[in-house]
mmCIF file with all atom_site columns, C-alpha atoms in Angstrom:
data_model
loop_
_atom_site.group_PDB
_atom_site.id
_atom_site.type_symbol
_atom_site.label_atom_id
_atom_site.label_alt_id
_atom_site.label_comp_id
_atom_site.label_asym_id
_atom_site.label_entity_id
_atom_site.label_seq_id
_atom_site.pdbx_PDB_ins_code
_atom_site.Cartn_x
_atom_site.Cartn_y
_atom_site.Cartn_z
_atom_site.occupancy
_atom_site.B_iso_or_equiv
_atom_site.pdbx_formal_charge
_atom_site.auth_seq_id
_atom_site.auth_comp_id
_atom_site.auth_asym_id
_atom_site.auth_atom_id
_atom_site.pdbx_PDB_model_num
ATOM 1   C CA . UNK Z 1 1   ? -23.689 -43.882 -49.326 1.00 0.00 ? 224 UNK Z CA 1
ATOM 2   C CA . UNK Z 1 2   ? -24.420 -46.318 -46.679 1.00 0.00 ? 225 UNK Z CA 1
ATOM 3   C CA . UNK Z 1 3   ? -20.347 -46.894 -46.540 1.00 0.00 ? 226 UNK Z CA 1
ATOM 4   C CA . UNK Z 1 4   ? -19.522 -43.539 -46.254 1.00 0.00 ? 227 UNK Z CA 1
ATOM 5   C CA . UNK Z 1 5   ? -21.811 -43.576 -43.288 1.00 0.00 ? 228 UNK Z CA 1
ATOM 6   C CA . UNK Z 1 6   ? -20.701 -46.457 -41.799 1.00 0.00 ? 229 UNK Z CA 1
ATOM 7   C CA . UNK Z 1 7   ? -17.010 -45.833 -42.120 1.00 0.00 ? 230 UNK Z CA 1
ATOM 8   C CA . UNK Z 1 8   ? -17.849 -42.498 -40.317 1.00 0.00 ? 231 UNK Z CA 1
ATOM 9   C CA . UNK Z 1 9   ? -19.750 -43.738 -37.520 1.00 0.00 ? 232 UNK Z CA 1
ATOM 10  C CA . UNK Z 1 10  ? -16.336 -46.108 -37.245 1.00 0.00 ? 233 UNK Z CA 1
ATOM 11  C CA . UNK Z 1 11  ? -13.869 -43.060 -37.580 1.00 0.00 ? 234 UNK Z CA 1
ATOM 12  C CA . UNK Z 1 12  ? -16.180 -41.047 -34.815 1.00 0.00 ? 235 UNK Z CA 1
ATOM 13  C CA . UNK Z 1 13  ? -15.720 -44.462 -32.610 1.00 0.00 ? 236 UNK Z CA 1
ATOM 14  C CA . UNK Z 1 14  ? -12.378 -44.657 -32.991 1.00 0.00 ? 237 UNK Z CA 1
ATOM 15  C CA . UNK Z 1 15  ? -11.347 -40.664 -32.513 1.00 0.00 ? 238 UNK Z CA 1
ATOM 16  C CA . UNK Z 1 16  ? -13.814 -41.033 -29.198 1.00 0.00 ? 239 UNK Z CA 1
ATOM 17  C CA . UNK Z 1 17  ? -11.689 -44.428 -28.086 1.00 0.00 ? 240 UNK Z CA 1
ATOM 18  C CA . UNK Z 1 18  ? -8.519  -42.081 -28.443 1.00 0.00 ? 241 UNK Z CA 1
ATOM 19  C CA . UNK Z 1 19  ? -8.976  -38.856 -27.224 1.00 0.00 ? 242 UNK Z CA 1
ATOM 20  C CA . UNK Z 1 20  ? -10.932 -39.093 -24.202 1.00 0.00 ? 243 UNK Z CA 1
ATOM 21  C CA . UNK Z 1 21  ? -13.327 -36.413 -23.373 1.00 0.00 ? 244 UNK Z CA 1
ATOM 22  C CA . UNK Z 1 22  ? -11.206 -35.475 -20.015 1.00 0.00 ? 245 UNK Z CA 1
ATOM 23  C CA . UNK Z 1 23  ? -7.614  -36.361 -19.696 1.00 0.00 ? 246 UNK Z CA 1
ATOM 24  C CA . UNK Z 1 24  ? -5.188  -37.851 -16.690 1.00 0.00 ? 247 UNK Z CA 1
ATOM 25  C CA . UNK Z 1 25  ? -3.242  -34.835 -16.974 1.00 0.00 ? 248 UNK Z CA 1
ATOM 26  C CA . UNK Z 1 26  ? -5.486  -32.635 -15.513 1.00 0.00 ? 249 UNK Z CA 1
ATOM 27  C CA . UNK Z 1 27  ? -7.023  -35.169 -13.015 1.00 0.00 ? 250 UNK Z CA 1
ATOM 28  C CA . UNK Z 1 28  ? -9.949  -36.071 -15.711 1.00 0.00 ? 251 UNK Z CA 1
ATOM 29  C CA . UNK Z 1 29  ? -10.363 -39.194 -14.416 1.00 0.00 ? 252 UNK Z CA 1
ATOM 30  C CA . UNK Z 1 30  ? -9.122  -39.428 -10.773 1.00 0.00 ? 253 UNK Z CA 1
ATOM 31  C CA . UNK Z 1 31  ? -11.817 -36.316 -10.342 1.00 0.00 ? 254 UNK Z CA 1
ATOM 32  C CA . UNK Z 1 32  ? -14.747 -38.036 -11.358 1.00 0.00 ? 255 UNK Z CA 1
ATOM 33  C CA . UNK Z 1 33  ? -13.769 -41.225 -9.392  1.00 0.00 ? 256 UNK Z CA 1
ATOM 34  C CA . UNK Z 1 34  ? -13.283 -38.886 -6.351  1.00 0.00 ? 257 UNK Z CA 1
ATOM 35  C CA . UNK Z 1 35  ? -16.923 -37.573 -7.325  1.00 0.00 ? 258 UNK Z CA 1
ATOM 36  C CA . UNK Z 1 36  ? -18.645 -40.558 -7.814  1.00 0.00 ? 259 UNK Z CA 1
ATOM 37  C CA . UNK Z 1 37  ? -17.465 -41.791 -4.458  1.00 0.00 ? 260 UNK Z CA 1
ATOM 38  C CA . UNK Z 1 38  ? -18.226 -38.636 -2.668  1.00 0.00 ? 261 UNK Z CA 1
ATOM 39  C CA . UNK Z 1 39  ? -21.108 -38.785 -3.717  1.00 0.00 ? 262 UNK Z CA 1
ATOM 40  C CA . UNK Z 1 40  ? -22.312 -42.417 -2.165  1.00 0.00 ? 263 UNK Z CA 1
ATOM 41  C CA . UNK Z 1 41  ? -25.245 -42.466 -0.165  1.00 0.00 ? 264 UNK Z CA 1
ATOM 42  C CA . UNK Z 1 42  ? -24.232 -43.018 3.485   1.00 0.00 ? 265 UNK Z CA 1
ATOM 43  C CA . UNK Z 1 43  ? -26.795 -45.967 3.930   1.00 0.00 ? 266 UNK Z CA 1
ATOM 44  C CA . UNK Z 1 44  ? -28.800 -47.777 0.772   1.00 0.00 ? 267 UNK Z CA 1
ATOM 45  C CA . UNK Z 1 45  ? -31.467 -46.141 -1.003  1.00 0.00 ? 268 UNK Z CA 1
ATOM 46  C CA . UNK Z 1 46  ? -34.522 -46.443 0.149   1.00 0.00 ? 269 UNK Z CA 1
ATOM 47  C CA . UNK Z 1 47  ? -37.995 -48.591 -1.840  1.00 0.00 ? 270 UNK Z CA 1
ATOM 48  C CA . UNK Z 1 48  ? -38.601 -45.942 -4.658  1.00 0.00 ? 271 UNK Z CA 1
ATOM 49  C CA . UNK Z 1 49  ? -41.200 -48.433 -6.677  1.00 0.00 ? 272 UNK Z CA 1
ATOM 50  C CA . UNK Z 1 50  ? -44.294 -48.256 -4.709  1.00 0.00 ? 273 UNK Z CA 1
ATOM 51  C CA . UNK Z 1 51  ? -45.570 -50.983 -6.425  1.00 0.00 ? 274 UNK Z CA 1
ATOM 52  C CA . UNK Z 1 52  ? -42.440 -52.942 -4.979  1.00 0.00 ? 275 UNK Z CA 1
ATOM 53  C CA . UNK Z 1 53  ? -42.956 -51.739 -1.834  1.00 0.00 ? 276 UNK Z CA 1
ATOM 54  C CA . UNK Z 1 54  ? -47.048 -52.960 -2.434  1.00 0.00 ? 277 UNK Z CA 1
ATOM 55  C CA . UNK Z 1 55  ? -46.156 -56.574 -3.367  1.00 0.00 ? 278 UNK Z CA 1
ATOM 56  C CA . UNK Z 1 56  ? -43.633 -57.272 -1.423  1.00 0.00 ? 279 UNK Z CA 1
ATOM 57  C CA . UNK Z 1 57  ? -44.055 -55.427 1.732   1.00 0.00 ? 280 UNK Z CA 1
ATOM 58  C CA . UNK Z 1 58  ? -47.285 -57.739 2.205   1.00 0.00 ? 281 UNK Z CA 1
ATOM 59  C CA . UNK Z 1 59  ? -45.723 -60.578 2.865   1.00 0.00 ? 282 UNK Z CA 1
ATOM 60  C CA . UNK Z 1 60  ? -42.605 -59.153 4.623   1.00 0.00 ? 283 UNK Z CA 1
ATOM 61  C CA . UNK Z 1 61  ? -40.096 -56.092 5.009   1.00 0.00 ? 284 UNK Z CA 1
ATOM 62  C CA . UNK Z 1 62  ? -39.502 -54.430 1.181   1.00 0.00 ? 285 UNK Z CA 1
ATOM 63  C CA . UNK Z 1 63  ? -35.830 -55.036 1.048   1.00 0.00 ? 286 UNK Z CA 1
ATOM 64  C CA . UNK Z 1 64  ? -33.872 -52.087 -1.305  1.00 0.00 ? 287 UNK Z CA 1
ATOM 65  C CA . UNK Z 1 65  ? -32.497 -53.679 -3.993  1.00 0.00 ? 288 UNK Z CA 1
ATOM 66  C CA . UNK Z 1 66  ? -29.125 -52.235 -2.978  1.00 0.00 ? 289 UNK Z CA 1
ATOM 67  C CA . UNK Z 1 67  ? -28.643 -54.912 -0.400  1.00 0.00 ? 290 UNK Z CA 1
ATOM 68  C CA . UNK Z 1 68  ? -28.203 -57.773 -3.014  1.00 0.00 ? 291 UNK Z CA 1
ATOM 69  C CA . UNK Z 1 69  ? -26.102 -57.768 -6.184  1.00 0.00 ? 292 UNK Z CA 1
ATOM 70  C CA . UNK Z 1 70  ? -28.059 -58.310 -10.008 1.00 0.00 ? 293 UNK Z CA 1
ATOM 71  C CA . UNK Z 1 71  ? -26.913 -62.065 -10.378 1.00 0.00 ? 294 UNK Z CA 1
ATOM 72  C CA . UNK Z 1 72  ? -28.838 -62.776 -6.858  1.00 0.00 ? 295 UNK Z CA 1
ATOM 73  C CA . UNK Z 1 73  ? -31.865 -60.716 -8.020  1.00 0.00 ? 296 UNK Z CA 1
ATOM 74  C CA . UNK Z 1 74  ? -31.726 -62.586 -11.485 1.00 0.00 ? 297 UNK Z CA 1
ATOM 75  C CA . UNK Z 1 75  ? -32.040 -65.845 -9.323  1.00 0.00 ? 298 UNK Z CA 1
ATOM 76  C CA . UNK Z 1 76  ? -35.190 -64.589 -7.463  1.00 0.00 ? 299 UNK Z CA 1
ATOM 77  C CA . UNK Z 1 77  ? -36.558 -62.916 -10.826 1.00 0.00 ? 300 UNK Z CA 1
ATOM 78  C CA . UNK Z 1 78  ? -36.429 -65.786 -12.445 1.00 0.00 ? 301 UNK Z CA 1
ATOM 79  C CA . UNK Z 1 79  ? -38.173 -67.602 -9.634  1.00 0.00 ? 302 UNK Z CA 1
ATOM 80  C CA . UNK Z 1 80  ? -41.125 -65.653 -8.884  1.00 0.00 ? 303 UNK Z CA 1
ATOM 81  C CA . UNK Z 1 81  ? -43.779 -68.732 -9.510  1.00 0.00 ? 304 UNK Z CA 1
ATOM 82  C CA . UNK Z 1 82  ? -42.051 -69.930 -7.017  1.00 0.00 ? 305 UNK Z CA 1
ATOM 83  C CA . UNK Z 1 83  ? -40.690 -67.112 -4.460  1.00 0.00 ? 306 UNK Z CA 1
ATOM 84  C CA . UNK Z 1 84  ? -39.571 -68.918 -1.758  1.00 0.00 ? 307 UNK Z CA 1
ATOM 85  C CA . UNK Z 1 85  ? -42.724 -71.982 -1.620  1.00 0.00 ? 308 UNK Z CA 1
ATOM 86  C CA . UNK Z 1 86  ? -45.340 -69.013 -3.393  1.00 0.00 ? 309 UNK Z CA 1
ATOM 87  C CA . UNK Z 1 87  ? -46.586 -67.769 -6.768  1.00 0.00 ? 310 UNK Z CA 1
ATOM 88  C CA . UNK Z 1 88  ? -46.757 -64.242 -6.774  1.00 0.00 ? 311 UNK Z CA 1
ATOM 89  C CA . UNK Z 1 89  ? -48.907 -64.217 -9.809  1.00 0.00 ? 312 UNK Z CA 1
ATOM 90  C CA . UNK Z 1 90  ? -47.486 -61.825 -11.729 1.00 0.00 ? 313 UNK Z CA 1
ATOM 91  C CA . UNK Z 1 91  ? -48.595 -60.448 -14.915 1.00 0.00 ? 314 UNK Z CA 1
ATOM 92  C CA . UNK Z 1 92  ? -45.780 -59.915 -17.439 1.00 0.00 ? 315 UNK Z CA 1
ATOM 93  C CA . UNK Z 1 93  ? -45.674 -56.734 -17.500 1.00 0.00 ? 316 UNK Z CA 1
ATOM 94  C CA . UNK Z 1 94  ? -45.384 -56.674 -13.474 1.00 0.00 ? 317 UNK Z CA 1
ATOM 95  C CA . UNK Z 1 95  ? -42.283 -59.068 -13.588 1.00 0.00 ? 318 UNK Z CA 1
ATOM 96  C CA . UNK Z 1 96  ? -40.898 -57.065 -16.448 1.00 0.00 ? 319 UNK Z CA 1
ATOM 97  C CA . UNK Z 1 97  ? -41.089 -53.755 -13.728 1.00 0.00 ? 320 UNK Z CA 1
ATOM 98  C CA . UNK Z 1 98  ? -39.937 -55.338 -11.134 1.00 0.00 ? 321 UNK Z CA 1
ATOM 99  C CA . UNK Z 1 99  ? -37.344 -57.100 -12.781 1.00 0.00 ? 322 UNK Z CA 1
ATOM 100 C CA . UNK Z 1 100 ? -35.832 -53.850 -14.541 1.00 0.00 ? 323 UNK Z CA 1
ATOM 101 C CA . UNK Z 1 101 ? -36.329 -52.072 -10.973 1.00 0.00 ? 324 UNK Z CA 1
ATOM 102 C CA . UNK Z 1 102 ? -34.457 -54.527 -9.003  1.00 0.00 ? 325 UNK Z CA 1
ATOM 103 C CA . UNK Z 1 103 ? -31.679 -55.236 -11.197 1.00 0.00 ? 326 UNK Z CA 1
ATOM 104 C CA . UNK Z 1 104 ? -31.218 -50.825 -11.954 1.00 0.00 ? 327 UNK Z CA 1
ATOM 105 C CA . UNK Z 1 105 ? -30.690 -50.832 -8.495  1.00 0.00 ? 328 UNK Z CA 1
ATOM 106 C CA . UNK Z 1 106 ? -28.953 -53.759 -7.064  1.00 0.00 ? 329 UNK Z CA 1
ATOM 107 C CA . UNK Z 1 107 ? -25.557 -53.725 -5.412  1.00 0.00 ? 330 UNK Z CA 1
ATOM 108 C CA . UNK Z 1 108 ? -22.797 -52.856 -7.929  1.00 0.00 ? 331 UNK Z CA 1
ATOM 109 C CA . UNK Z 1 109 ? -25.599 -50.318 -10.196 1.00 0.00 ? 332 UNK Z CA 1
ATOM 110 C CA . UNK Z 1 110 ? -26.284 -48.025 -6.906  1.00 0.00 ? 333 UNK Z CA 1
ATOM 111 C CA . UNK Z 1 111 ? -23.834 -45.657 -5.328  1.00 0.00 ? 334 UNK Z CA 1
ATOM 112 C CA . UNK Z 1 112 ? -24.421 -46.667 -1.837  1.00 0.00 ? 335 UNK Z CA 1
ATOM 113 C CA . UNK Z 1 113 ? -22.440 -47.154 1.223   1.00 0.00 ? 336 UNK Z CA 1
ATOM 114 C CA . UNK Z 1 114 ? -23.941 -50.455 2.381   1.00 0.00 ? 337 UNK Z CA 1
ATOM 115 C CA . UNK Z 1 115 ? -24.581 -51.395 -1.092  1.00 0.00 ? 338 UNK Z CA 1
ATOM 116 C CA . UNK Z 1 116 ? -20.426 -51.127 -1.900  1.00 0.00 ? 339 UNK Z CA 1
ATOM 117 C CA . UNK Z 1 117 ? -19.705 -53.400 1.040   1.00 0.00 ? 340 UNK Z CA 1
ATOM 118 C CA . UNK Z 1 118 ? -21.948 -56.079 0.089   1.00 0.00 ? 341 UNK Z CA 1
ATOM 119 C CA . UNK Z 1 119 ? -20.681 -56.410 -3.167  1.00 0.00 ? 342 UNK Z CA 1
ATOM 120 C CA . UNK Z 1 120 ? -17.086 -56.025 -1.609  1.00 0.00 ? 343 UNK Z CA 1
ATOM 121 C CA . UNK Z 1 121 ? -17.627 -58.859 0.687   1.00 0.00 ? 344 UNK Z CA 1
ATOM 122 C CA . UNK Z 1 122 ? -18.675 -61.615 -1.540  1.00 0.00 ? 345 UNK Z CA 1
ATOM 123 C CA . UNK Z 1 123 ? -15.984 -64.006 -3.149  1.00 0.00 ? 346 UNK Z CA 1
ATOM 124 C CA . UNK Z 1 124 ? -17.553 -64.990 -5.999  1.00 0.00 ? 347 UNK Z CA 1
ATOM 125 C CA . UNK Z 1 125 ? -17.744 -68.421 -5.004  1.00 0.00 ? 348 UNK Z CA 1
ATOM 126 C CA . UNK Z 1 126 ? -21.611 -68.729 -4.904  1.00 0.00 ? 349 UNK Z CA 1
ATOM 127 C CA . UNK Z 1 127 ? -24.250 -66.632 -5.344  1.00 0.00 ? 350 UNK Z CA 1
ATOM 128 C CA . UNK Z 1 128 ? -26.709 -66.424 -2.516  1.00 0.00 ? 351 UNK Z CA 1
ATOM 129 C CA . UNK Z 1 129 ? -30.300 -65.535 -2.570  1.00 0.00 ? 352 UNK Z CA 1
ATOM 130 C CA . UNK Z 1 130 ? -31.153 -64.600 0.351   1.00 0.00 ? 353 UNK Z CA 1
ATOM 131 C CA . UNK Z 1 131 ? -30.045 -60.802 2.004   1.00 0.00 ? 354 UNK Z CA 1
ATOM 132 C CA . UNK Z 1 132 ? -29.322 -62.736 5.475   1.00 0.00 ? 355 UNK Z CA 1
ATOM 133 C CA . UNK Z 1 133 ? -27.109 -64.935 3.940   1.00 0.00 ? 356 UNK Z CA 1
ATOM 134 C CA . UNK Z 1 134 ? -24.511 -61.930 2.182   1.00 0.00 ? 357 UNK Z CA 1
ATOM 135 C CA . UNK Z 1 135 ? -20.960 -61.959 3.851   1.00 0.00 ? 358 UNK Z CA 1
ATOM 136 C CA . UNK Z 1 136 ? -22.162 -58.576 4.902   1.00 0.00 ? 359 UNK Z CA 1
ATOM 137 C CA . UNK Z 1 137 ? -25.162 -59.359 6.853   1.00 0.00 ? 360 UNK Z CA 1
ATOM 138 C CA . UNK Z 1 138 ? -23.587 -62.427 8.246   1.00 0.00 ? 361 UNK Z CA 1
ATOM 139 C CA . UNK Z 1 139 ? -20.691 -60.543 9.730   1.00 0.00 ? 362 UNK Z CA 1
ATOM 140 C CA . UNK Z 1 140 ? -22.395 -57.655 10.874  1.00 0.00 ? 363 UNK Z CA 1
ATOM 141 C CA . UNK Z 1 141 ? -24.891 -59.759 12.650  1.00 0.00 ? 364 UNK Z CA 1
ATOM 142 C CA . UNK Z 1 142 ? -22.981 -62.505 13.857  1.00 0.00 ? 365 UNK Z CA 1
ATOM 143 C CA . UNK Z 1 143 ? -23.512 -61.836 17.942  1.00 0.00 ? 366 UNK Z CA 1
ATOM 144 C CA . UNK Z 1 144 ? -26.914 -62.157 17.173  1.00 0.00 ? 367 UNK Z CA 1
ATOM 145 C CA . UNK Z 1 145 ? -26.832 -65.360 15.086  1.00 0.00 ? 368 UNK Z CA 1
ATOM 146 C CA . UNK Z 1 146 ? -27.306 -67.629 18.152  1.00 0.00 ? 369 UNK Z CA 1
ATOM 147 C CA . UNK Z 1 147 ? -30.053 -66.133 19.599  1.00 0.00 ? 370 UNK Z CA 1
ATOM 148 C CA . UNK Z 1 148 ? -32.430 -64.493 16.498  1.00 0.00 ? 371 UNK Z CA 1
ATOM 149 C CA . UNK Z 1 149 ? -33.806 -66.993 14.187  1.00 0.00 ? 372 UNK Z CA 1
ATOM 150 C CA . UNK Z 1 150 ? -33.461 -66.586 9.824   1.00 0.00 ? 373 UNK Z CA 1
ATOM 151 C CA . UNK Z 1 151 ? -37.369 -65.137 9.750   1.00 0.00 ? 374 UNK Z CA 1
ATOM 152 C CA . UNK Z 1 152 ? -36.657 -62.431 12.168  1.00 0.00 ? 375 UNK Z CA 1
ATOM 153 C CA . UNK Z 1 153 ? -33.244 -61.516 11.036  1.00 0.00 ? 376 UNK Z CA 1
ATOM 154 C CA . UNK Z 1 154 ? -34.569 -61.166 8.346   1.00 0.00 ? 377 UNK Z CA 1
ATOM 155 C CA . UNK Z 1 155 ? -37.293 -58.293 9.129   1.00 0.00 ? 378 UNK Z CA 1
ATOM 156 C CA . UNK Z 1 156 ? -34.533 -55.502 9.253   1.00 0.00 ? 379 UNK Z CA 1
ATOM 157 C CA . UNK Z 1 157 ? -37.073 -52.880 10.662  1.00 0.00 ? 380 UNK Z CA 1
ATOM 158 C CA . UNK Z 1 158 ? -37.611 -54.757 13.710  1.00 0.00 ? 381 UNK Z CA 1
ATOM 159 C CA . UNK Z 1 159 ? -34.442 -54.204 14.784  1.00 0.00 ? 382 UNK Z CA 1
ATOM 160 C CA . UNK Z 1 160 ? -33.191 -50.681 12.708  1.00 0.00 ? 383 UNK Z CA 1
ATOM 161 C CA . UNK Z 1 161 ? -35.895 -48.465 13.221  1.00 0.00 ? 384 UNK Z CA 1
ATOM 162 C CA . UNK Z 1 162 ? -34.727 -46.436 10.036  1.00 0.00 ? 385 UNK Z CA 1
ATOM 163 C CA . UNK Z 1 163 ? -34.867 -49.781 8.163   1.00 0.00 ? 386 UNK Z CA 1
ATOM 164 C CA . UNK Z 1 164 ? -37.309 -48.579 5.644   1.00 0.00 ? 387 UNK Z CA 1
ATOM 165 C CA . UNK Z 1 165 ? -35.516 -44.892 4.362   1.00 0.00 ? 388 UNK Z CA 1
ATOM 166 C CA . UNK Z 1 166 ? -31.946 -47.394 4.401   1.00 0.00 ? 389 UNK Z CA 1
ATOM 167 C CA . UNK Z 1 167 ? -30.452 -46.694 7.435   1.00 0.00 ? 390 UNK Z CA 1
ATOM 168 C CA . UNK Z 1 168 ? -29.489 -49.323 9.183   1.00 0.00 ? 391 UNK Z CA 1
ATOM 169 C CA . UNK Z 1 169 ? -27.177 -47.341 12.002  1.00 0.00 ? 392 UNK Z CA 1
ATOM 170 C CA . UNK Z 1 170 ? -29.647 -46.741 14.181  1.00 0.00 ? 393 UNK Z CA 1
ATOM 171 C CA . UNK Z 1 171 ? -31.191 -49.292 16.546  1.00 0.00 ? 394 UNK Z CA 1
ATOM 172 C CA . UNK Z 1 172 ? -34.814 -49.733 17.926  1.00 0.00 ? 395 UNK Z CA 1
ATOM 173 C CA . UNK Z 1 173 ? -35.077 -49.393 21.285  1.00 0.00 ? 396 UNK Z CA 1
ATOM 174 C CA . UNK Z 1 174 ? -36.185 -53.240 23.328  1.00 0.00 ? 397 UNK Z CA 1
#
């Protein structure tokens, strides 16, 4: 019995694998890649975990996990006795939520606008931990590199005064 079961779980697989559940012919495919990217967000979603927003937003601005890619989050994750010279002091369960929240929504799991062009402007060449250091940020803030120092580029409301809903068009007025 437990063959017959198995060998139709396999023959389900396989007739799934071949006939695709939309097809080229009548733009299956090309339609729900138009969709999807339609459907971006224009900026990067905003802090949905309040609990994110809690812990981090005490110690600086809550950055959306759309402006770094999961391999960069993984690095901080698995860093957070140590985030940047401090212990957060996180329970288990807390690093388990914030892991799972970060990573669901990092660059390249989010359909957003600024999210697609940070992933789009690494090279793969290193992985960077730090949002001010993306290709992105770099490039779209390079007149200001001279003159703003890492800790204050780095507090994105201070400058975009939609910062927080991830909108990062708009800027504050001196």
């Amino acid at each position: 019995m437990n063959h017959l079961l198995t060998s139709l779980k396999f023959s389900f697989i396989l007739f799934i694998g071949v006939f695709p559940l939309t097809s080229s012919a009548d733009g299956g495919e090309d339609r729900i890649f138009k969709e999807w990217y339609e459907s971006r967000n224009s900026g990067v979603s905003a802090v949905k975990l309040q609990q994110y927003n809690k812990l981090c937003g005490s110690c600086h601005f809550a950055y959306q996990p759309g402006l770094l890619p999961a391999l960069s989050w993984e690095q901080i994750i698995f860093n957070f006795d140590n985030h940047f010279g401090v212990n957060l002091n996180l329970s288990p369960v807390d690093k388990r939520t914030m892991a799972r929240y970060l990573l669901d929504n990092s660059a390249g799991h989010v359909n957003d606008d600024i999210s697609n062009k940070i992933l789009q402007s690494f090279n793969y060449e290193g992985i960077v931990n730090r949002i001010t250091q993306t290709p992105y940020f770099v490039e779209k803030h390079s007149q200001f590199n001279s003159s703003v120092n890492s800790v204050s580029a780095g507090q994105c409301d201070g400058c975009h005064q939609n910062a927080m809903q991830g909108k990062y068009g708009l800027l504050s007025k001196p």
